[in-house]
Amino acid sequence: MSYLLRRIVFYVFTAWAAITINFFLPRLMPGDPVQALIAKEQGQLSTDAVHSLYVLFGLDKQQPLWQQYVDYWGQLLHGDLGLSFTFFPTPVSEVISSSLPWTLILVGVTTVCSFMLGTGLGVLAGWRRGSWVDLVLPVTTFISSVPYFWFGLIMIELLAGPNSFFPSSGGYDPGVVPGWDIDFIGSAVQHSLLPALTILISSMSGWILSMRNMMVTVSSEDYITVAHAKGLSDRRVMLSYAARNALLPNVSGFALSLGLIVGGTLLVEIVFSFPGVGFQLFQAVGAKDYPLMQGIFLIITLSVLAANFIADLAYLVLDPRTRKEG
Amino acid sequence: MAEPLIEIKNLNVDYGLGDDAVHAVSDVTLTLHRGEVLGLAGESGSGKSTLAYGMTRLLPPPGVVAGGEVIYHDPERGPYDVLSLTNNELRDFRWAETSIVFQGAMNSLNPVHRIGSQLTDVIRAHDPRSSKEARLARARELLTLVGIPSDRLDSYPHQLSGGMRQRVMIGMALALEPKVVIMDEPTTALDVVMQRQILGELVQLRERLGFSVLFITHDLSLLVEFSDRIAIMYGGRIVEQAPAKEIYTDSYHPYSAGLLGSFPALRGPKRELTGIPGSPPHPGFREYQTLVMCRAGSEFSRKGAVPCRRLYSKVEPGGPAGHADRVRFPPAVPEILRAVRAGPPGARCARCSRRFGQRGGLLAAPRPLTRVSTLEEIRWKPLPRR
Ligand SMILES: Nc1ncnc2c1ncn2[C@@H]1O[C@H](COP(=O)(O)OP(=O)(O)OP(=O)(O)O)[C@@H](O)[C@H]1O
Ligand SMILES: [Mg+2]
């Protein structure tokens, strides 16, 4: 248990550090977000309006830094991440929560599928070396060397088009009203097929390769020979002895990729103009929308930390050697 | 002599294929009889483990059985060749008829499963209809048998000491009451007292259950005490096998003598301990027998390792009456070498290569350099004039 406690302390500390950096970074950056907004509105703002903006962004306060820091924490705990410039005056938290489900569902589902499929194929490829499964290897090696977005572009080029079943961009038909009905969900699924396929194919190959290599390494362990010598069925040796051990190093990789879900596969979302967090971050950067960027970074950092914590928990469950008690 | 249980006939095991293959086990013929403890001793790298892996078809790649038979005399089904069993038959054969305790017994347990589940899964695999309670009871019984408290069933391997893990493996080997138990240095992590205690129990169990043991070790003194017969392996071959007492009192092969000379006798007069000079030959060398001679005895091991290794000699089967398995070596090798090297001035050995006695360069492949086996066979030729 003390192990778990130590990890929790570590994560709390890291989260605090991340949030603090998030607080200081924009204050250290040269330039002025309000100036950026004024430039965007092309001088149509009166001085009064400009002043009210400063107040709104909390930039006018002649308060000491520590007071600002305390206020910042207060706001955070209320879920208040400030107002977005691009979608002025919508709060950042609202902007993010409108795009988060898109990314979570698309990238979440594909990440989990790709891990499971890739691991399964990797187990087979590592176990049945010298059979047809070996054919998978050159193909996956090739695919894993192709960048995501490039793959997406090729998909659009080949599969999408004016008369194609696959739409080339967006999250749903402009004609449908978002809501929990067949029309909308059908349209959303149809739009996410291509990006999902892109992510699936290009991320799965990594899992296949690493799982295969671990299987090959584990296959030469003494306990595998013993399992064979015991006359256990090939299936049991493969799954319960080899794959079970080979999986361990991949668990942390999987947790990390869970953490990166929110950051999204930025480039894929850009290529497909998918209304997720990644695409939004891209727009925010383009519009110098500091509050939005800050909010997204914060969410990404926290989700990476959460994923790492999940990895620790998974290790605790999967590898008895990490359990210190007894 | 009791009836044979496993007959290994002309077994050859190579690592790798083609010309680069290492012949780790060459032409081994060995019989394990019913109810017998057969000791297999030999230097590190002599191929003992490879023989154990080969006869049970557990060779790790690139190991391949290049030839031979392993006849198992099944009390129920009659004799069959283990090497030609189908995969399903092999799976049934394993552990139920022949179990193994591996040399790496420390790493033989799956780190992510409890001891209990690893003891019971083998019982379930061979007897799917057994009840869970029965399997657990059996597992407890096995642990007690090897001196581990049965509540350790719930432990993970990393929670046990190295010696405990070895004992768990020994217990596991007895789970299905097999006819043959192969033990490859199973007690290296145990202290001497525990080692003797376990071996003593093993021998008692054998008397009760009637299984046979192939016991692999470096420790000849242990073998002399516990085994019925001893086979000595060297360079991938069985160079000598005889009843244990006989090996002790009257070993024939210089290597056995060397091995025996390297440990103190438990009883009897004190004598000076001797090691075997030099390092063992690569098992691929056909000339290894000669090397034995060189290493076992003479100054050649210090001065002339190269010519020794390059010397080719024929091995004649047969030895003194009653020791058909023993191998006779040309006794004159050191003398031949000495004579050839000293050679008359202006002459060279007719049936030796010109490069004899020189160190081979990078391109000079090791090849047989002389074909003589007695001093009388040497013929001299005048050296050509420059
Ligand atoms: N995978 C392999 N590839 C090539 N050569 C191998 C391989 N495994 C073993 N060998 C060689 O086979 C020979 C016999 O090895 P083996 O493990 O059977 O020796 P051993 O008698 O059991 O030695 P020890 O007493 O140290 O356990 C050694 O010379 C070794 O170098
Ligand atoms: Mg060995």
XYZ file of N, CA, C and O in Angstrom, chain A residues 129 221-234 236 240-242 244-245 248 318-323 325-326, chain B residues 53 58 91 94-95 98 100 102 104 107-114 117-119 121-122 124-126 156 158-159 169 172:
240
model
N 6.290 -18.146 -35.090
C 7.288 -17.679 -36.037
C 7.476 -18.727 -37.119
O 7.408 -19.923 -36.842
N 12.613 -17.849 -22.225
C 12.742 -17.944 -20.769
C 12.596 -19.396 -20.320
O 11.913 -20.186 -20.952
N 13.237 -19.692 -19.210
C 13.189 -21.061 -18.700
C 11.769 -21.527 -18.414
O 11.421 -22.672 -18.656
N 10.944 -20.619 -17.867
C 9.627 -21.093 -17.467
C 8.753 -21.466 -18.654
O 7.797 -22.218 -18.505
N 9.090 -20.952 -19.838
C 8.360 -21.379 -21.027
C 8.750 -22.812 -21.389
O 7.886 -23.661 -21.684
N 10.047 -23.097 -21.340
C 10.493 -24.469 -21.597
C 9.837 -25.419 -20.600
O 9.375 -26.498 -20.970
N 9.783 -25.004 -19.343
C 9.149 -25.845 -18.334
C 7.678 -26.074 -18.676
O 7.183 -27.198 -18.602
N 7.003 -24.997 -19.089
C 5.588 -25.136 -19.435
C 5.408 -26.143 -20.566
O 4.485 -26.963 -20.544
N 6.314 -26.097 -21.555
C 6.241 -27.108 -22.620
C 6.502 -28.491 -22.054
O 5.797 -29.450 -22.374
N 7.527 -28.571 -21.222
C 7.909 -29.878 -20.677
C 6.789 -30.478 -19.846
O 6.666 -31.689 -19.741
N 5.954 -29.613 -19.258
C 4.852 -30.106 -18.449
C 3.726 -30.660 -19.300
O 2.763 -31.209 -18.774
N 3.832 -30.475 -20.607
C 2.792 -30.999 -21.482
C 1.520 -30.188 -21.445
O 0.441 -30.701 -21.734
N 1.628 -28.907 -21.090
C 0.440 -28.050 -21.138
C 0.071 -27.801 -22.594
O 0.909 -27.927 -23.481
N -1.193 -27.436 -22.820
C -1.602 -27.212 -24.199
C -0.892 -25.965 -24.732
O -0.563 -25.044 -23.976
N -0.664 -25.973 -26.036
C 0.063 -24.882 -26.671
C -0.605 -23.546 -26.379
O 0.045 -22.543 -26.119
N -2.399 -22.709 -23.777
C -2.175 -22.252 -22.414
C -0.758 -21.699 -22.241
O -0.560 -20.676 -21.596
N -1.124 -17.998 -21.109
C -0.981 -17.839 -19.665
C 0.479 -17.723 -19.239
O 0.776 -17.160 -18.186
N 1.386 -18.252 -20.036
C 2.792 -18.169 -19.662
C 3.521 -17.104 -20.475
O 4.106 -16.183 -19.913
N 3.464 -17.194 -21.813
C 4.266 -16.266 -22.619
C 3.620 -14.886 -22.712
O 4.190 -13.888 -22.280
N 1.209 -13.465 -21.150
C 0.956 -12.831 -19.858
C 2.185 -12.056 -19.371
O 2.079 -10.981 -18.799
N 3.371 -12.629 -19.603
C 4.590 -11.946 -19.193
C 5.026 -10.911 -20.217
O 5.559 -9.861 -19.867
N 3.549 -7.247 -19.962
C 3.880 -6.294 -18.900
C 4.540 -5.006 -19.398
O 4.084 -3.915 -19.045
N -1.163 -6.670 -12.403
C -0.637 -7.672 -13.333
C 0.678 -8.294 -12.890
O 0.962 -9.437 -13.205
N 1.521 -7.520 -12.206
C 2.833 -8.041 -11.863
C 2.992 -8.146 -10.354
O 3.184 -7.143 -9.676
N 2.935 -9.373 -9.837
C 3.012 -9.540 -8.376
C 4.324 -9.004 -7.807
O 4.394 -8.698 -6.634
N 5.359 -8.899 -8.643
C 6.641 -8.452 -8.109
C 6.622 -6.995 -7.686
O 7.468 -6.548 -6.930
N 5.659 -6.207 -8.221
C 5.601 -4.805 -7.810
C 4.883 -4.643 -6.484
O 4.954 -3.598 -5.869
N 4.151 -5.671 -6.069
C 3.478 -5.585 -4.773
C 4.494 -5.839 -3.684
O 5.133 -6.875 -3.642
N 4.093 -5.951 -0.360
C 3.729 -6.613 0.899
C 4.106 -8.091 0.876
O 4.250 -8.700 -0.167
N 4.262 -8.675 2.036
C 4.489 -10.112 2.162
C 5.922 -10.514 1.969
O 6.428 -10.644 0.931
N 17.871 -32.125 -23.057
C 16.892 -31.430 -23.899
C 16.573 -32.255 -25.143
O 15.422 -32.335 -25.568
N 13.005 -30.910 -26.221
C 12.785 -29.566 -25.691
C 13.891 -28.613 -26.120
O 14.063 -27.549 -25.531
N 2.611 -34.392 -26.010
C 2.077 -33.630 -24.885
C 1.620 -34.566 -23.764
O 1.828 -34.294 -22.588
N 4.811 -36.106 -22.053
C 5.582 -35.219 -21.192
C 5.012 -35.160 -19.777
O 3.802 -35.098 -19.597
N 5.909 -35.104 -18.839
C 5.620 -34.979 -17.406
C 4.930 -36.218 -16.845
O 5.208 -36.631 -15.746
N 7.896 -38.678 -18.351
C 9.232 -38.150 -18.115
C 9.134 -36.710 -17.662
O 8.625 -35.866 -18.397
N 11.211 -33.244 -15.950
C 12.564 -32.682 -15.900
C 12.645 -31.601 -14.844
O 11.730 -30.790 -14.714
N 15.009 -28.505 -14.444
C 16.015 -27.876 -15.287
C 17.129 -27.257 -14.476
O 16.968 -26.929 -13.300
N 18.264 -24.323 -14.781
C 17.897 -22.992 -14.296
C 16.672 -23.044 -13.410
O 15.757 -22.261 -13.588
N 14.803 -20.027 -12.370
C 13.965 -19.253 -13.287
C 12.916 -20.122 -13.941
O 12.344 -19.751 -14.953
N 12.686 -21.292 -13.380
C 11.755 -22.218 -14.013
C 10.308 -21.935 -13.660
O 9.412 -22.567 -14.187
N 10.099 -21.006 -12.738
C 8.727 -20.713 -12.329
C 8.257 -19.417 -12.974
O 9.015 -18.439 -13.055
N 7.021 -19.435 -13.414
C 6.428 -18.260 -14.038
C 6.230 -17.169 -12.981
O 5.494 -17.381 -12.019
N 6.868 -16.011 -13.165
C 6.844 -15.001 -12.093
C 5.460 -14.432 -11.787
O 5.272 -13.869 -10.718
N 4.501 -14.565 -12.703
C 3.221 -13.900 -12.471
C 2.140 -14.820 -11.921
O 1.025 -14.370 -11.693
N 2.454 -16.101 -11.740
C 1.443 -16.993 -11.173
C 1.907 -17.549 -9.833
O 3.099 -17.721 -9.599
N 0.947 -17.855 -8.984
C 1.282 -18.422 -7.679
C 1.828 -19.834 -7.830
O 1.541 -20.529 -8.812
N -0.873 -22.480 -8.375
C -1.490 -22.655 -9.689
C -0.519 -23.331 -10.647
O -0.920 -24.051 -11.550
N 0.781 -23.143 -10.424
C 1.739 -23.796 -11.314
C 1.887 -25.273 -10.993
O 2.270 -26.068 -11.851
N 1.606 -25.631 -9.737
C 1.649 -27.051 -9.388
C 0.389 -27.764 -9.872
O 0.428 -28.929 -10.263
N -1.721 -26.735 -12.413
C -2.108 -26.698 -13.833
C -1.594 -27.916 -14.584
O -2.234 -28.390 -15.526
N -0.456 -28.446 -14.144
C 0.056 -29.627 -14.838
C -0.828 -30.843 -14.536
O -1.073 -31.689 -15.394
N -4.029 -30.670 -13.912
C -5.264 -30.499 -14.674
C -5.066 -30.827 -16.147
O -5.911 -31.440 -16.786
N -3.897 -30.419 -16.690
C -3.651 -30.666 -18.109
C -3.657 -32.160 -18.417
O -4.089 -32.580 -19.486
N -3.180 -32.979 -17.471
C -3.094 -34.411 -17.757
C -4.285 -35.190 -17.225
O -4.514 -36.323 -17.615
N 4.145 -16.161 -4.457
C 4.662 -15.996 -5.812
C 6.131 -16.397 -5.805
O 6.795 -16.324 -4.770
N 8.833 -14.993 -6.611
C 9.853 -14.066 -6.120
C 9.873 -13.993 -4.603
O 10.789 -13.416 -4.020
N 8.863 -14.568 -3.971
C 8.838 -14.541 -2.508
C 9.566 -15.736 -1.900
O 9.647 -15.857 -0.686
N 10.454 -27.031 -7.763
C 10.568 -27.698 -9.064
C 10.738 -29.214 -8.906
O 10.193 -29.988 -9.685
N 7.401 -30.479 -8.143
C 6.563 -30.451 -9.337
C 6.880 -31.629 -10.250
O 5.995 -32.231 -10.857
